[in-house]
Amino acid sequence: MTVMRTAFLMFAVPVLLLAAALPVRALDWPVQKRIIIGTFGQDRGNRFLDGLDIGGGEQEVRAVLPGELAFRYDENEDYTSMPRGLGSFIVLQHDGRIETIAGTLKKGSLGPLKTKYAAGDVLGTSGDTGYSDGTHVHFSLYDEETASFLNPLSLLPQVASTQQPVIKRVLVSIGDTTVTLENGAKVPHGRAEVIAEAYDFRQDVKFLWPLGLYGVRMSLDGKEVSRILFDSLQEADGRLSLGSGKLPLGSVYTTEGLLRCGTVELRAGSSHLILSVRDYYGSETTKEFSFTVRE
Amino acid sequence: MKNRRPASVFFTAVLLIVLYFALFPYPLGKELVAKPSWAVDIATTSSNSAAGDLPGSGDEGISPFQLGDLFGYVGPEGKLVHVGQRLFQTALSQTGYINYTRVGTDWIMRDPHGARLLAFSGFGYPLLSPDGRRVLVVSPDSTGLREVDGNGDTAWSRDFPATMTSVSLQGDFLLVGLLNGSLQLLGRNGRPIFQAPPSPSRIPVIYGCAVTNDGAFIASVSGLEPQVLTVLGRNGLSYTGALREILSTDYRREVRVGFSPDSRCLYYEDGRGVGLVEPSSGRTSSLSFSGKLAGCAFLKIGGLAAFAGRDGGRVDLRVVSPFVATFSSETFTAGDFFLGTIGGQLLLGLDGRLLRVDIKAL
């Protein structure tokens, strides 16, 4: 418990400090239509998504803060020594050693070379260059000081949410046995991993387009046992890892893309597990399970 | 009598000199002559076709080319081995290619004749070493690399602390330049060999990097205010500064930086054309032309090199003996342009045509 709290503080505090250091009120969305189609920390097959994918069709992408051009690449126009999944992109450096990256911009929309940008200046048009199969902008926020990608949604003005995140099912895995957790269930004792199918919804479509979550909290018998925040990614031992807890992809997601919520020690008797998931808009969904742990 | 002696001495001296040059002729310097060897039209060759020999036969001396949307391989006598239409991009090497779509997860590496060499899967885009012996995959967000083994499985993978801006893959060495200004040199198995911290520039981005085939030197163009060319030489287990030059440039895009195959010459975009450095001695030189550096090729004759600058449709080609003299300057007008080598000689691609130019000393 103490370790988890310390770990949480270790990565929450730097994000809060950064938020305090940045002219947050001046930081605005890079696009007008704020349709999020990919969230920070989402499982992208073999890696975490290091930014935000924002849909909404072709629209102007703007600087979120005043900044200076640090790097730009226009697909099939500029020289490159490597294939670039970011497509046409622009990197701006801002005060406080913060960089913003706007990628998958429409080819040729970067305009003539310009070195200084005011907040709100047009960087380009959202497009489908790079490793992209639909028009969107890939937006990342990088903090040079901590060498971390930060969740842009932690720092951008909040958008309204119309749907609660979902906990579709919760599984308890003990050794080779996996049990679906329900009220009144009987589960074996021992060290168990709690796995959940939980996600948020893309807000603008009727069909299911699952998005990642912002936070996961789990408690057992009144004690908080784990907490995951999708706030920052940083390299550790050659892997991009989540938060200061340095959780690699395999510690956060199963190969099927389910969320690894944490491990608990199940002792014989009655137990009560509470799982809460929070989306980026502040909406929270909680599920509680009262179950019996067998001898 | 007094007047005859000097005259006989004079004539004898002239005779001896003539005799000397007749018996021991002084070799005059040879003149370099450029002569077109052949030209072949690739635009009319049907796409994705093998026009040459069977797989594996006669691959000696063939060269890859990429001209506009077409790519392929051509033999030293001008015989097209393969011509293909680029899908989204093509990873091209001496011994194989991968022609891939914009969003794919399954790739096939084929030999110069189009025969399948290797199949593998993943997310991102493939990257081949110039000799084709190493196959890497760059992650979609450009923060990670993965090397694929001969079975298509992952040999190693690595994420970097910031977005990659430049990569150099030569022999057993892989040099990665990052947006945060650091350089990471990795060995054959992805093991970190050396890491250079960011330069003290105001904005320390790596704009270009290169490693020699033997790993003896690494170089980078990095930073803004100032923009700096740094060359480091291997010194035991580490690398130490061989040269640091403040540049007058203000590039905010990737710039071309590379070494000659024999590691004797480093070239980089210097704002006016191309800058040249001999890493071992620190000797420098430069060539000026308009536009961006569009290609370079090191020939196997007299240490010559060819550099091309491109400004819109105008292509300036210079064939030089680095640090010594410019041998030839030509200007072309071309929509599509390619510069490479074939049989150690010059291979040019101009608007659907490939042209071999042989440079000989006569």
PDB file of C-alpha atoms in Angstrom, chain A residues 14-264:
ATOM      1  CA  PRO A  14       5.978  15.805 -11.535  1.00  0.00           C
ATOM      2  CA  VAL A  15       2.876  16.042 -13.737  1.00  0.00           C
ATOM      3  CA  LEU A  16       1.289  18.497 -11.309  1.00  0.00           C
ATOM      4  CA  LEU A  17       4.507  20.510 -11.132  1.00  0.00           C
ATOM      5  CA  LEU A  18       4.698  20.575 -14.897  1.00  0.00           C
ATOM      6  CA  ALA A  19       1.089  21.649 -15.104  1.00  0.00           C
ATOM      7  CA  ALA A  20       1.898  24.457 -12.692  1.00  0.00           C
ATOM      8  CA  ALA A  21       4.969  25.465 -14.695  1.00  0.00           C
ATOM      9  CA  LEU A  22       3.222  25.495 -18.050  1.00  0.00           C
ATOM     10  CA  PRO A  23       1.046  28.426 -19.000  1.00  0.00           C
ATOM     11  CA  VAL A  24      -1.811  25.932 -18.872  1.00  0.00           C
ATOM     12  CA  ARG A  25      -4.528  28.469 -19.311  1.00  0.00           C
ATOM     13  CA  ALA A  26      -2.906  29.472 -22.563  1.00  0.00           C
ATOM     14  CA  LEU A  27      -2.672  25.865 -23.728  1.00  0.00           C
ATOM     15  CA  ASP A  28      -5.528  25.152 -26.064  1.00  0.00           C
ATOM     16  CA  TRP A  29      -6.613  22.297 -28.260  1.00  0.00           C
ATOM     17  CA  PRO A  30      -4.709  21.994 -31.525  1.00  0.00           C
ATOM     18  CA  VAL A  31      -7.934  21.484 -33.494  1.00  0.00           C
ATOM     19  CA  GLN A  32     -11.472  22.787 -33.382  1.00  0.00           C
ATOM     20  CA  LYS A  33     -13.335  19.456 -33.621  1.00  0.00           C
ATOM     21  CA  ARG A  34     -12.102  17.568 -30.570  1.00  0.00           C
ATOM     22  CA  ILE A  35     -12.999  14.039 -31.517  1.00  0.00           C
ATOM     23  CA  ILE A  36     -10.646  11.685 -29.764  1.00  0.00           C
ATOM     24  CA  ILE A  37     -10.103   8.449 -31.644  1.00  0.00           C
ATOM     25  CA  GLY A  38      -6.990   7.196 -29.860  1.00  0.00           C
ATOM     26  CA  THR A  39      -5.917   7.808 -26.278  1.00  0.00           C
ATOM     27  CA  PHE A  40      -2.570   8.114 -24.565  1.00  0.00           C
ATOM     28  CA  GLY A  41      -1.262   4.807 -23.276  1.00  0.00           C
ATOM     29  CA  GLN A  42      -3.667   2.778 -25.381  1.00  0.00           C
ATOM     30  CA  ASP A  43      -2.455  -0.654 -26.448  1.00  0.00           C
ATOM     31  CA  ARG A  44      -1.341  -0.448 -30.083  1.00  0.00           C
ATOM     32  CA  GLY A  45      -0.417  -4.064 -30.594  1.00  0.00           C
ATOM     33  CA  ASN A  46       3.148  -3.957 -29.425  1.00  0.00           C
ATOM     34  CA  ARG A  47       3.400  -0.572 -27.773  1.00  0.00           C
ATOM     35  CA  PHE A  48       1.674   2.228 -25.907  1.00  0.00           C
ATOM     36  CA  LEU A  49       0.240   5.088 -27.921  1.00  0.00           C
ATOM     37  CA  ASP A  50       2.501   8.008 -26.961  1.00  0.00           C
ATOM     38  CA  GLY A  51      -0.005  10.757 -27.679  1.00  0.00           C
ATOM     39  CA  LEU A  52      -3.513  11.474 -28.726  1.00  0.00           C
ATOM     40  CA  ASP A  53      -5.194  10.730 -32.056  1.00  0.00           C
ATOM     41  CA  ILE A  54      -7.782  13.371 -32.857  1.00  0.00           C
ATOM     42  CA  GLY A  55     -10.220  12.832 -35.710  1.00  0.00           C
ATOM     43  CA  GLY A  56     -12.873  15.179 -36.986  1.00  0.00           C
ATOM     44  CA  GLY A  57     -11.921  15.139 -40.649  1.00  0.00           C
ATOM     45  CA  GLU A  58      -9.638  17.564 -42.377  1.00  0.00           C
ATOM     46  CA  GLN A  59      -9.123  20.605 -40.179  1.00  0.00           C
ATOM     47  CA  GLU A  60      -6.470  23.145 -39.354  1.00  0.00           C
ATOM     48  CA  VAL A  61      -3.963  22.089 -36.714  1.00  0.00           C
ATOM     49  CA  ARG A  62      -2.709  24.934 -34.549  1.00  0.00           C
ATOM     50  CA  ALA A  63       0.074  25.571 -32.100  1.00  0.00           C
ATOM     51  CA  VAL A  64      -1.173  24.981 -28.542  1.00  0.00           C
ATOM     52  CA  LEU A  65       1.436  27.332 -27.055  1.00  0.00           C
ATOM     53  CA  PRO A  66       3.875  29.880 -28.450  1.00  0.00           C
ATOM     54  CA  GLY A  67       6.916  28.008 -29.658  1.00  0.00           C
ATOM     55  CA  GLU A  68       9.807  27.616 -32.017  1.00  0.00           C
ATOM     56  CA  LEU A  69      10.120  25.137 -34.843  1.00  0.00           C
ATOM     57  CA  ALA A  70      12.519  22.390 -33.772  1.00  0.00           C
ATOM     58  CA  PHE A  71      11.948  19.863 -36.555  1.00  0.00           C
ATOM     59  CA  ARG A  72       9.696  19.312 -39.517  1.00  0.00           C
ATOM     60  CA  TYR A  73       9.209  16.667 -42.153  1.00  0.00           C
ATOM     61  CA  ASP A  74       7.005  16.747 -45.204  1.00  0.00           C
ATOM     62  CA  GLU A  75       6.275  13.261 -46.501  1.00  0.00           C
ATOM     63  CA  ASN A  76       7.909  12.451 -49.846  1.00  0.00           C
ATOM     64  CA  GLU A  77       9.322  15.979 -50.067  1.00  0.00           C
ATOM     65  CA  ASP A  78      12.047  16.136 -47.427  1.00  0.00           C
ATOM     66  CA  TYR A  79      15.002  13.816 -47.137  1.00  0.00           C
ATOM     67  CA  THR A  80      14.695  11.102 -44.522  1.00  0.00           C
ATOM     68  CA  SER A  81      17.061   8.347 -43.427  1.00  0.00           C
ATOM     69  CA  MET A  82      14.195   6.259 -42.052  1.00  0.00           C
ATOM     70  CA  PRO A  83      10.553   5.558 -42.839  1.00  0.00           C
ATOM     71  CA  ARG A  84       8.385   7.847 -40.745  1.00  0.00           C
ATOM     72  CA  GLY A  85       5.094   6.570 -39.374  1.00  0.00           C
ATOM     73  CA  LEU A  86       4.387  10.075 -38.121  1.00  0.00           C
ATOM     74  CA  GLY A  87       3.981  11.129 -41.747  1.00  0.00           C
ATOM     75  CA  SER A  88       4.297  14.858 -42.287  1.00  0.00           C
ATOM     76  CA  PHE A  89       4.926  16.349 -38.871  1.00  0.00           C
ATOM     77  CA  ILE A  90       6.034  19.432 -37.009  1.00  0.00           C
ATOM     78  CA  VAL A  91       7.791  19.660 -33.655  1.00  0.00           C
ATOM     79  CA  LEU A  92       7.609  22.892 -31.697  1.00  0.00           C
ATOM     80  CA  GLN A  93       9.742  23.647 -28.691  1.00  0.00           C
ATOM     81  CA  HIS A  94       8.024  25.683 -25.973  1.00  0.00           C
ATOM     82  CA  ASP A  95       9.178  27.371 -22.807  1.00  0.00           C
ATOM     83  CA  GLY A  96      10.022  24.963 -20.003  1.00  0.00           C
ATOM     84  CA  ARG A  97      11.666  22.484 -22.401  1.00  0.00           C
ATOM     85  CA  ILE A  98       8.323  21.156 -23.519  1.00  0.00           C
ATOM     86  CA  GLU A  99       7.859  19.931 -27.079  1.00  0.00           C
ATOM     87  CA  THR A 100       4.647  19.317 -28.949  1.00  0.00           C
ATOM     88  CA  ILE A 101       4.522  17.030 -31.962  1.00  0.00           C
ATOM     89  CA  ALA A 102       1.729  17.251 -34.516  1.00  0.00           C
ATOM     90  CA  GLY A 103       1.863  14.312 -36.920  1.00  0.00           C
ATOM     91  CA  THR A 104       0.026  12.650 -39.811  1.00  0.00           C
ATOM     92  CA  LEU A 105      -0.530  16.112 -41.284  1.00  0.00           C
ATOM     93  CA  LYS A 106      -1.742  16.444 -44.823  1.00  0.00           C
ATOM     94  CA  LYS A 107       1.089  16.286 -47.331  1.00  0.00           C
ATOM     95  CA  GLY A 108       2.118  19.748 -48.444  1.00  0.00           C
ATOM     96  CA  SER A 109       0.083  21.491 -45.737  1.00  0.00           C
ATOM     97  CA  LEU A 110       3.101  22.479 -43.642  1.00  0.00           C
ATOM     98  CA  GLY A 111       3.501  25.662 -45.653  1.00  0.00           C
ATOM     99  CA  PRO A 112       6.669  27.668 -46.123  1.00  0.00           C
ATOM    100  CA  LEU A 113       9.371  27.392 -43.482  1.00  0.00           C
ATOM    101  CA  LYS A 114       8.528  29.467 -40.458  1.00  0.00           C
ATOM    102  CA  THR A 115      10.581  29.357 -37.268  1.00  0.00           C
ATOM    103  CA  LYS A 116       8.469  31.171 -34.660  1.00  0.00           C
ATOM    104  CA  TYR A 117       4.867  30.281 -33.903  1.00  0.00           C
ATOM    105  CA  ALA A 118       2.373  32.102 -31.735  1.00  0.00           C
ATOM    106  CA  ALA A 119      -0.308  30.107 -29.916  1.00  0.00           C
ATOM    107  CA  GLY A 120      -3.068  29.463 -32.425  1.00  0.00           C
ATOM    108  CA  ASP A 121      -0.845  29.747 -35.506  1.00  0.00           C
ATOM    109  CA  VAL A 122      -1.637  27.133 -38.112  1.00  0.00           C
ATOM    110  CA  LEU A 123       0.900  24.292 -38.302  1.00  0.00           C
ATOM    111  CA  GLY A 124      -0.815  22.393 -41.086  1.00  0.00           C
ATOM    112  CA  THR A 125      -3.938  20.410 -41.849  1.00  0.00           C
ATOM    113  CA  SER A 126      -4.858  17.085 -40.277  1.00  0.00           C
ATOM    114  CA  GLY A 127      -4.351  14.314 -42.818  1.00  0.00           C
ATOM    115  CA  ASP A 128      -3.509  10.697 -43.337  1.00  0.00           C
ATOM    116  CA  THR A 129       0.199  10.675 -44.026  1.00  0.00           C
ATOM    117  CA  GLY A 130       2.435   8.130 -42.319  1.00  0.00           C
ATOM    118  CA  TYR A 131       1.114   4.991 -40.652  1.00  0.00           C
ATOM    119  CA  SER A 132      -2.442   6.177 -40.803  1.00  0.00           C
ATOM    120  CA  ASP A 133      -5.628   4.865 -42.355  1.00  0.00           C
ATOM    121  CA  GLY A 134      -7.867   7.850 -41.768  1.00  0.00           C
ATOM    122  CA  THR A 135      -7.697  11.606 -41.520  1.00  0.00           C
ATOM    123  CA  HIS A 136      -6.558  12.670 -38.067  1.00  0.00           C
ATOM    124  CA  VAL A 137      -3.796  14.456 -36.211  1.00  0.00           C
ATOM    125  CA  HIS A 138      -1.433  12.596 -33.915  1.00  0.00           C
ATOM    126  CA  PHE A 139      -0.622  14.970 -31.073  1.00  0.00           C
ATOM    127  CA  SER A 140       2.140  14.296 -28.540  1.00  0.00           C
ATOM    128  CA  LEU A 141       3.552  16.276 -25.660  1.00  0.00           C
ATOM    129  CA  TYR A 142       7.140  15.645 -24.611  1.00  0.00           C
ATOM    130  CA  ASP A 143       8.873  16.903 -21.485  1.00  0.00           C
ATOM    131  CA  GLU A 144      12.628  17.070 -22.037  1.00  0.00           C
ATOM    132  CA  GLU A 145      13.309  17.604 -18.359  1.00  0.00           C
ATOM    133  CA  THR A 146      11.905  14.217 -17.341  1.00  0.00           C
ATOM    134  CA  ALA A 147      12.373  12.620 -20.789  1.00  0.00           C
ATOM    135  CA  SER A 148       8.690  11.661 -20.717  1.00  0.00           C
ATOM    136  CA  PHE A 149       5.778  11.729 -23.071  1.00  0.00           C
ATOM    137  CA  LEU A 150       2.912  13.294 -21.141  1.00  0.00           C
ATOM    138  CA  ASN A 151      -0.764  12.659 -21.554  1.00  0.00           C
ATOM    139  CA  PRO A 152      -2.005  15.721 -23.447  1.00  0.00           C
ATOM    140  CA  LEU A 153      -5.452  15.233 -21.929  1.00  0.00           C
ATOM    141  CA  SER A 154      -3.984  15.955 -18.505  1.00  0.00           C
ATOM    142  CA  LEU A 155      -3.113  19.440 -19.684  1.00  0.00           C
ATOM    143  CA  LEU A 156      -5.646  20.346 -22.374  1.00  0.00           C
ATOM    144  CA  PRO A 157      -8.963  21.938 -21.428  1.00  0.00           C
ATOM    145  CA  GLN A 158     -11.500  19.239 -20.615  1.00  0.00           C
ATOM    146  CA  VAL A 159     -14.159  18.313 -23.125  1.00  0.00           C
ATOM    147  CA  ALA A 160     -17.657  17.220 -22.204  1.00  0.00           C
ATOM    148  CA  SER A 161     -18.328  13.515 -21.784  1.00  0.00           C
ATOM    149  CA  THR A 162     -21.654  11.937 -22.641  1.00  0.00           C
ATOM    150  CA  GLN A 163     -20.823   8.349 -21.783  1.00  0.00           C
ATOM    151  CA  GLN A 164     -19.457   6.600 -18.749  1.00  0.00           C
ATOM    152  CA  PRO A 165     -16.495   4.245 -19.113  1.00  0.00           C
ATOM    153  CA  VAL A 166     -17.386   0.575 -19.013  1.00  0.00           C
ATOM    154  CA  ILE A 167     -16.202  -2.382 -16.969  1.00  0.00           C
ATOM    155  CA  LYS A 168     -17.531  -5.204 -19.081  1.00  0.00           C
ATOM    156  CA  ARG A 169     -16.113  -8.123 -17.128  1.00  0.00           C
ATOM    157  CA  VAL A 170     -13.607  -8.849 -14.423  1.00  0.00           C
ATOM    158  CA  LEU A 171     -11.531 -12.002 -14.307  1.00  0.00           C
ATOM    159  CA  VAL A 172      -9.495 -13.421 -11.464  1.00  0.00           C
ATOM    160  CA  SER A 173      -6.541 -15.537 -12.487  1.00  0.00           C
ATOM    161  CA  ILE A 174      -4.888 -17.853  -9.964  1.00  0.00           C
ATOM    162  CA  GLY A 175      -2.258 -20.132 -11.408  1.00  0.00           C
ATOM    163  CA  ASP A 176      -3.860 -21.892 -14.369  1.00  0.00           C
ATOM    164  CA  THR A 177      -7.391 -21.132 -13.185  1.00  0.00           C
ATOM    165  CA  THR A 178      -9.311 -18.116 -14.416  1.00  0.00           C
ATOM    166  CA  VAL A 179     -12.679 -17.268 -12.876  1.00  0.00           C
ATOM    167  CA  THR A 180     -15.122 -14.608 -13.957  1.00  0.00           C
ATOM    168  CA  LEU A 181     -15.755 -12.499 -10.893  1.00  0.00           C
ATOM    169  CA  GLU A 182     -19.407 -12.058  -9.940  1.00  0.00           C
ATOM    170  CA  ASN A 183     -21.239 -11.330  -6.722  1.00  0.00           C
ATOM    171  CA  GLY A 184     -21.529 -14.561  -4.749  1.00  0.00           C
ATOM    172  CA  ALA A 185     -18.810 -16.258  -6.759  1.00  0.00           C
ATOM    173  CA  LYS A 186     -16.556 -18.819  -5.135  1.00  0.00           C
ATOM    174  CA  VAL A 187     -12.913 -18.430  -6.058  1.00  0.00           C
ATOM    175  CA  PRO A 188      -9.792 -20.350  -5.037  1.00  0.00           C
ATOM    176  CA  HIS A 189      -7.400 -18.826  -2.538  1.00  0.00           C
ATOM    177  CA  GLY A 190      -3.877 -17.630  -3.321  1.00  0.00           C
ATOM    178  CA  ARG A 191      -2.162 -14.840  -5.154  1.00  0.00           C
ATOM    179  CA  ALA A 192      -4.470 -13.712  -7.906  1.00  0.00           C
ATOM    180  CA  GLU A 193      -4.228 -11.350 -10.797  1.00  0.00           C
ATOM    181  CA  VAL A 194      -7.284  -9.245 -11.508  1.00  0.00           C
ATOM    182  CA  ILE A 195      -7.874  -8.644 -15.197  1.00  0.00           C
ATOM    183  CA  ALA A 196     -10.641  -6.487 -16.602  1.00  0.00           C
ATOM    184  CA  GLU A 197     -12.203  -5.755 -19.920  1.00  0.00           C
ATOM    185  CA  ALA A 198     -12.669  -2.044 -19.407  1.00  0.00           C
ATOM    186  CA  TYR A 199     -12.686   0.853 -21.797  1.00  0.00           C
ATOM    187  CA  ASP A 200     -14.059   4.238 -22.596  1.00  0.00           C
ATOM    188  CA  PHE A 201     -16.129   5.151 -25.651  1.00  0.00           C
ATOM    189  CA  ARG A 202     -15.475   7.340 -28.611  1.00  0.00           C
ATOM    190  CA  GLN A 203     -18.072  10.032 -28.084  1.00  0.00           C
ATOM    191  CA  ASP A 204     -19.261  10.821 -31.584  1.00  0.00           C
ATOM    192  CA  VAL A 205     -20.200   7.416 -33.018  1.00  0.00           C
ATOM    193  CA  LYS A 206     -22.962   4.934 -32.248  1.00  0.00           C
ATOM    194  CA  PHE A 207     -20.886   1.839 -32.898  1.00  0.00           C
ATOM    195  CA  LEU A 208     -18.315   0.570 -30.388  1.00  0.00           C
ATOM    196  CA  TRP A 209     -14.984   2.324 -30.768  1.00  0.00           C
ATOM    197  CA  PRO A 210     -13.168   1.557 -27.518  1.00  0.00           C
ATOM    198  CA  LEU A 211     -10.736   4.093 -26.116  1.00  0.00           C
ATOM    199  CA  GLY A 212      -8.245   3.814 -23.298  1.00  0.00           C
ATOM    200  CA  LEU A 213      -8.831   4.914 -19.737  1.00  0.00           C
ATOM    201  CA  TYR A 214      -7.246   7.602 -17.621  1.00  0.00           C
ATOM    202  CA  GLY A 215      -7.120   5.847 -14.286  1.00  0.00           C
ATOM    203  CA  VAL A 216      -7.770   2.471 -12.682  1.00  0.00           C
ATOM    204  CA  ARG A 217      -8.118   1.938  -8.948  1.00  0.00           C
ATOM    205  CA  MET A 218      -8.670  -1.306  -7.128  1.00  0.00           C
ATOM    206  CA  SER A 219      -9.262  -2.077  -3.478  1.00  0.00           C
ATOM    207  CA  LEU A 220      -9.741  -5.332  -1.614  1.00  0.00           C
ATOM    208  CA  ASP A 221     -11.511  -5.511   1.717  1.00  0.00           C
ATOM    209  CA  GLY A 222     -11.282  -1.770   2.198  1.00  0.00           C
ATOM    210  CA  LYS A 223      -7.593  -1.406   1.306  1.00  0.00           C
ATOM    211  CA  GLU A 224      -6.395   0.136  -1.931  1.00  0.00           C
ATOM    212  CA  VAL A 225      -4.196  -2.439  -3.622  1.00  0.00           C
ATOM    213  CA  SER A 226      -3.394  -0.860  -6.950  1.00  0.00           C
ATOM    214  CA  ARG A 227      -3.676   2.312  -8.936  1.00  0.00           C
ATOM    215  CA  ILE A 228      -2.708   2.911 -12.556  1.00  0.00           C
ATOM    216  CA  LEU A 229      -2.653   6.360 -14.101  1.00  0.00           C
ATOM    217  CA  PHE A 230      -2.154   6.862 -17.808  1.00  0.00           C
ATOM    218  CA  ASP A 231      -0.232  10.083 -17.329  1.00  0.00           C
ATOM    219  CA  SER A 232       3.265   9.656 -18.682  1.00  0.00           C
ATOM    220  CA  LEU A 233       5.493   7.324 -20.651  1.00  0.00           C
ATOM    221  CA  GLN A 234       9.215   7.129 -20.307  1.00  0.00           C
ATOM    222  CA  GLU A 235      11.963   4.828 -21.444  1.00  0.00           C
ATOM    223  CA  ALA A 236      13.229   2.327 -18.902  1.00  0.00           C
ATOM    224  CA  ASP A 237      15.609  -0.489 -19.836  1.00  0.00           C
ATOM    225  CA  GLY A 238      14.936   0.085 -23.516  1.00  0.00           C
ATOM    226  CA  ARG A 239      11.148   0.009 -23.173  1.00  0.00           C
ATOM    227  CA  LEU A 240       8.596   2.793 -23.129  1.00  0.00           C
ATOM    228  CA  SER A 241       6.950   2.272 -19.770  1.00  0.00           C
ATOM    229  CA  LEU A 242       3.923   3.756 -18.080  1.00  0.00           C
ATOM    230  CA  GLY A 243       4.350   6.294 -15.289  1.00  0.00           C
ATOM    231  CA  SER A 244       7.082   6.362 -12.707  1.00  0.00           C
ATOM    232  CA  GLY A 245       6.023   2.845 -11.779  1.00  0.00           C
ATOM    233  CA  LYS A 246       7.710   2.063 -15.109  1.00  0.00           C
ATOM    234  CA  LEU A 247       5.126  -0.497 -16.111  1.00  0.00           C
ATOM    235  CA  PRO A 248       5.980  -2.110 -19.433  1.00  0.00           C
ATOM    236  CA  LEU A 249       3.222  -2.871 -21.921  1.00  0.00           C
ATOM    237  CA  GLY A 250       2.993  -6.497 -20.825  1.00  0.00           C
ATOM    238  CA  SER A 251       2.351  -5.428 -17.226  1.00  0.00           C
ATOM    239  CA  VAL A 252      -0.542  -3.196 -18.220  1.00  0.00           C
ATOM    240  CA  TYR A 253      -2.255  -5.244 -20.936  1.00  0.00           C
ATOM    241  CA  THR A 254      -2.662  -8.947 -21.637  1.00  0.00           C
ATOM    242  CA  THR A 255      -1.898 -10.167 -25.153  1.00  0.00           C
ATOM    243  CA  GLU A 256      -5.670 -10.014 -25.771  1.00  0.00           C
ATOM    244  CA  GLY A 257      -5.672  -6.336 -24.820  1.00  0.00           C
ATOM    245  CA  LEU A 258      -7.360  -6.789 -21.434  1.00  0.00           C
ATOM    246  CA  LEU A 259      -6.304  -4.549 -18.583  1.00  0.00           C
ATOM    247  CA  ARG A 260      -4.101  -5.983 -15.869  1.00  0.00           C
ATOM    248  CA  CYS A 261      -5.526  -4.233 -12.793  1.00  0.00           C
ATOM    249  CA  GLY A 262      -3.095  -5.630 -10.248  1.00  0.00           C
ATOM    250  CA  THR A 263      -2.512  -8.599  -8.002  1.00  0.00           C
ATOM    251  CA  VAL A 264      -4.237  -9.423  -4.720  1.00  0.00           C
TER     252      VAL A 264
END
